[in-house]
mmCIF file of C-alpha atoms in Angstrom:
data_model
loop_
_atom_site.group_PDB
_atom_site.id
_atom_site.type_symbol
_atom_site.label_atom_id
_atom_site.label_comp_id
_atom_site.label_asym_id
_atom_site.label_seq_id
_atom_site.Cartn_x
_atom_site.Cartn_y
_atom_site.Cartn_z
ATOM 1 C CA UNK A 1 157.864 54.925 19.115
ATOM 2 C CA UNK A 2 161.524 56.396 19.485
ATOM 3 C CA UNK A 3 161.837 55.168 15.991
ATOM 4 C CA UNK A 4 164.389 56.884 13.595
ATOM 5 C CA UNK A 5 162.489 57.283 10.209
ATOM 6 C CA UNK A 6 165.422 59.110 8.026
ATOM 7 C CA UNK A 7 168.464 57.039 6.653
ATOM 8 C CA UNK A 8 170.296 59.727 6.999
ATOM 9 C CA UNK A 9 171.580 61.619 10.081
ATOM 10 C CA UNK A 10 170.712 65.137 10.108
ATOM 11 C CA UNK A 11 172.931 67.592 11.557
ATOM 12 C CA UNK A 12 171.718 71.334 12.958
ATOM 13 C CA UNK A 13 173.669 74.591 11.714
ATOM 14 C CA UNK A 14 174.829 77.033 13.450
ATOM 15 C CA UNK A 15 173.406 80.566 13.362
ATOM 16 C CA UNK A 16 174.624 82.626 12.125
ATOM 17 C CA UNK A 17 175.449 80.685 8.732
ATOM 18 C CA UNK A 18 179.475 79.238 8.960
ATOM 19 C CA UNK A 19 181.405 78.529 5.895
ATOM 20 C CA UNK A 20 182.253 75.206 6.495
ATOM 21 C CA UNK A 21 178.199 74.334 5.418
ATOM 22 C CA UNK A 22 176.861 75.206 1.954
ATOM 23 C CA UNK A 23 174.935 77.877 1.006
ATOM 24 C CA UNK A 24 171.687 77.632 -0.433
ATOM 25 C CA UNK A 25 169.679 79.588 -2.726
ATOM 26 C CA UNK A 26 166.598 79.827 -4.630
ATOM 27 C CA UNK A 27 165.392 82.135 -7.944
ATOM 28 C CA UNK A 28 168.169 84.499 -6.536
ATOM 29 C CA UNK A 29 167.315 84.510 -3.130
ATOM 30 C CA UNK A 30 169.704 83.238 -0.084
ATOM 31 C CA UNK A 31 167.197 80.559 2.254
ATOM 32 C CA UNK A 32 168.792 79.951 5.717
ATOM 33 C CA UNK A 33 169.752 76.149 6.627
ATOM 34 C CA UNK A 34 168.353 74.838 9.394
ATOM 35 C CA UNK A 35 169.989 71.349 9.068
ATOM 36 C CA UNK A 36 171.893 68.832 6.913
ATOM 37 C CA UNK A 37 172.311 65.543 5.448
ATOM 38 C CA UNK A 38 173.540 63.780 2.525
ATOM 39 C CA UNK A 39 169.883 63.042 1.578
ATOM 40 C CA UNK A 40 168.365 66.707 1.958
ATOM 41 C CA UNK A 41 168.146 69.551 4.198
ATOM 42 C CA UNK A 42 165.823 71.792 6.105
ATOM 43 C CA UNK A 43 165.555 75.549 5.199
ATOM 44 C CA UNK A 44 163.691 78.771 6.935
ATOM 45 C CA UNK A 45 161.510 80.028 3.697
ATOM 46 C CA UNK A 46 159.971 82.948 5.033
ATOM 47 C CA UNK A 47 159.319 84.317 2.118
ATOM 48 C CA UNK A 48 157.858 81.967 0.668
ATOM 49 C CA UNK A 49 160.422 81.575 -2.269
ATOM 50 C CA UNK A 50 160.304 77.781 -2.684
ATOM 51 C CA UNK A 51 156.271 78.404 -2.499
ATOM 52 C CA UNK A 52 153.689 76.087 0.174
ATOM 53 C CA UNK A 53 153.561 72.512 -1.947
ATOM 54 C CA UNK A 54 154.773 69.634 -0.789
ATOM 55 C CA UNK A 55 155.410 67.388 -3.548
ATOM 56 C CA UNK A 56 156.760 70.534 -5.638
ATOM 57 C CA UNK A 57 159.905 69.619 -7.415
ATOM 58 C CA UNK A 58 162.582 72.733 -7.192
ATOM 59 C CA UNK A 59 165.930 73.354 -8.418
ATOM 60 C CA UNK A 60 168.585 75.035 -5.427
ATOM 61 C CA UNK A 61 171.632 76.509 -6.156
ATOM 62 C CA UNK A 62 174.530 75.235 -3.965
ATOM 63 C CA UNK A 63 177.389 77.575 -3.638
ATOM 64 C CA UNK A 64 180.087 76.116 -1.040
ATOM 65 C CA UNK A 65 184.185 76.505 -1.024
ATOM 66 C CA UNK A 66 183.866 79.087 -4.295
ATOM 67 C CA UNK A 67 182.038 76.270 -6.284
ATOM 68 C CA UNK A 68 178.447 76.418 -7.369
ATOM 69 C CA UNK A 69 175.852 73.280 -8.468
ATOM 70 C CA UNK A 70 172.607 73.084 -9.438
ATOM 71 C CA UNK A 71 170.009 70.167 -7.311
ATOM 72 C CA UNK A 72 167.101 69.030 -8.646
ATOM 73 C CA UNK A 73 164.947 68.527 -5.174
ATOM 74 C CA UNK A 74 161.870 67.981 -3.763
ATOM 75 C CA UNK A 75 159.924 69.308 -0.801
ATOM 76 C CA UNK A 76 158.892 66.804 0.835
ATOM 77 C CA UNK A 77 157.259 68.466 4.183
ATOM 78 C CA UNK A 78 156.870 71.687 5.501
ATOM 79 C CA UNK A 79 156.265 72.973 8.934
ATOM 80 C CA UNK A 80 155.452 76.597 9.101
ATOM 81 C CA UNK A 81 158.477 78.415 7.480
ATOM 82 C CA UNK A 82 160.404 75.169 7.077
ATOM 83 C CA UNK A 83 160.796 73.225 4.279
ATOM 84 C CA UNK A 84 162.431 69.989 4.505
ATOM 85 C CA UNK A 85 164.067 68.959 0.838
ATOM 86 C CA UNK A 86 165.205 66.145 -0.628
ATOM 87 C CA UNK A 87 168.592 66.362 -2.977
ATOM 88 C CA UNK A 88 167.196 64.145 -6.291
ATOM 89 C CA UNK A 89 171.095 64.400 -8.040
ATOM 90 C CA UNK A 90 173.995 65.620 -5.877
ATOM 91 C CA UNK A 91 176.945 64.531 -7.176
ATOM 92 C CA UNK A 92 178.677 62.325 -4.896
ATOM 93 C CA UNK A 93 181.846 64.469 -4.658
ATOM 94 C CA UNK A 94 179.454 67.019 -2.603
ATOM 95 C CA UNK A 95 178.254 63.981 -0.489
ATOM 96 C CA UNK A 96 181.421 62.639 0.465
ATOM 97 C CA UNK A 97 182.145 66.906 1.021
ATOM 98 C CA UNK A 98 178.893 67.152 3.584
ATOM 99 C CA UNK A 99 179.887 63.926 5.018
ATOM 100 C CA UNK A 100 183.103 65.407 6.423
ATOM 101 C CA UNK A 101 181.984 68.273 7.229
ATOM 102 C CA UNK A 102 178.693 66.672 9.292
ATOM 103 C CA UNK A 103 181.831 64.105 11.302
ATOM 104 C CA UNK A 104 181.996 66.430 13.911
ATOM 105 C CA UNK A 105 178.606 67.444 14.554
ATOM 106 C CA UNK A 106 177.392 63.960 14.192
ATOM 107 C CA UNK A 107 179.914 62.836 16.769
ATOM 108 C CA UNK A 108 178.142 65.679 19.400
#
């Protein structure tokens, strides 16, 4: 119906991976991000790290600008090898962090 369901704009990364986006990673391993938003993400699992269950609540690791965090999330769909997350507790300094650094993309 060319309705917009999310609250939050999502923004596509650039491949290969820049430094101006976080980095995300699970039980040691590095997932690629697909997109962004203050509200969650979208990451290629194909190996099946974060495992098949929606509903599954997971913990990332956020590394970005030499400074690491740990989300509590939740997978809230999946799509083949994506899994689209939702961030339960990121601080807001990182939001107001991925909000700047979504400005320009957003804008395109």
């Amino acid at each position: 119906l060319g309705i917009e369901r999310r609250t939050n704009v999502r923004v596509r990364s650039p491949f290969p991976a820049t430094s101006l986006l976080p980095r995300f990673q699970s039980k040691g391993n590095y997932l690629r991000l697909q997109d962004l938003s203050v509200g969650g993400c979208c990451l290629i699992d194909d190996q099946e790290v974060l495992g098949p269950n929606v509903g599954a609540e997971i913990e990332l690791d956020l590394e970005w600008d030499h400074r690491r965090i740990k989300v509590s999330s939740r997978i809230v769909s999946r799509v083949d090898h994506r899994r689209h997350i939702q961030f339960m507790n990121l601080p807001a300094s990182w939001v107001q962090q991925i909000r700047q650094a979504m400005d320009s993309g957003v804008r395109g």
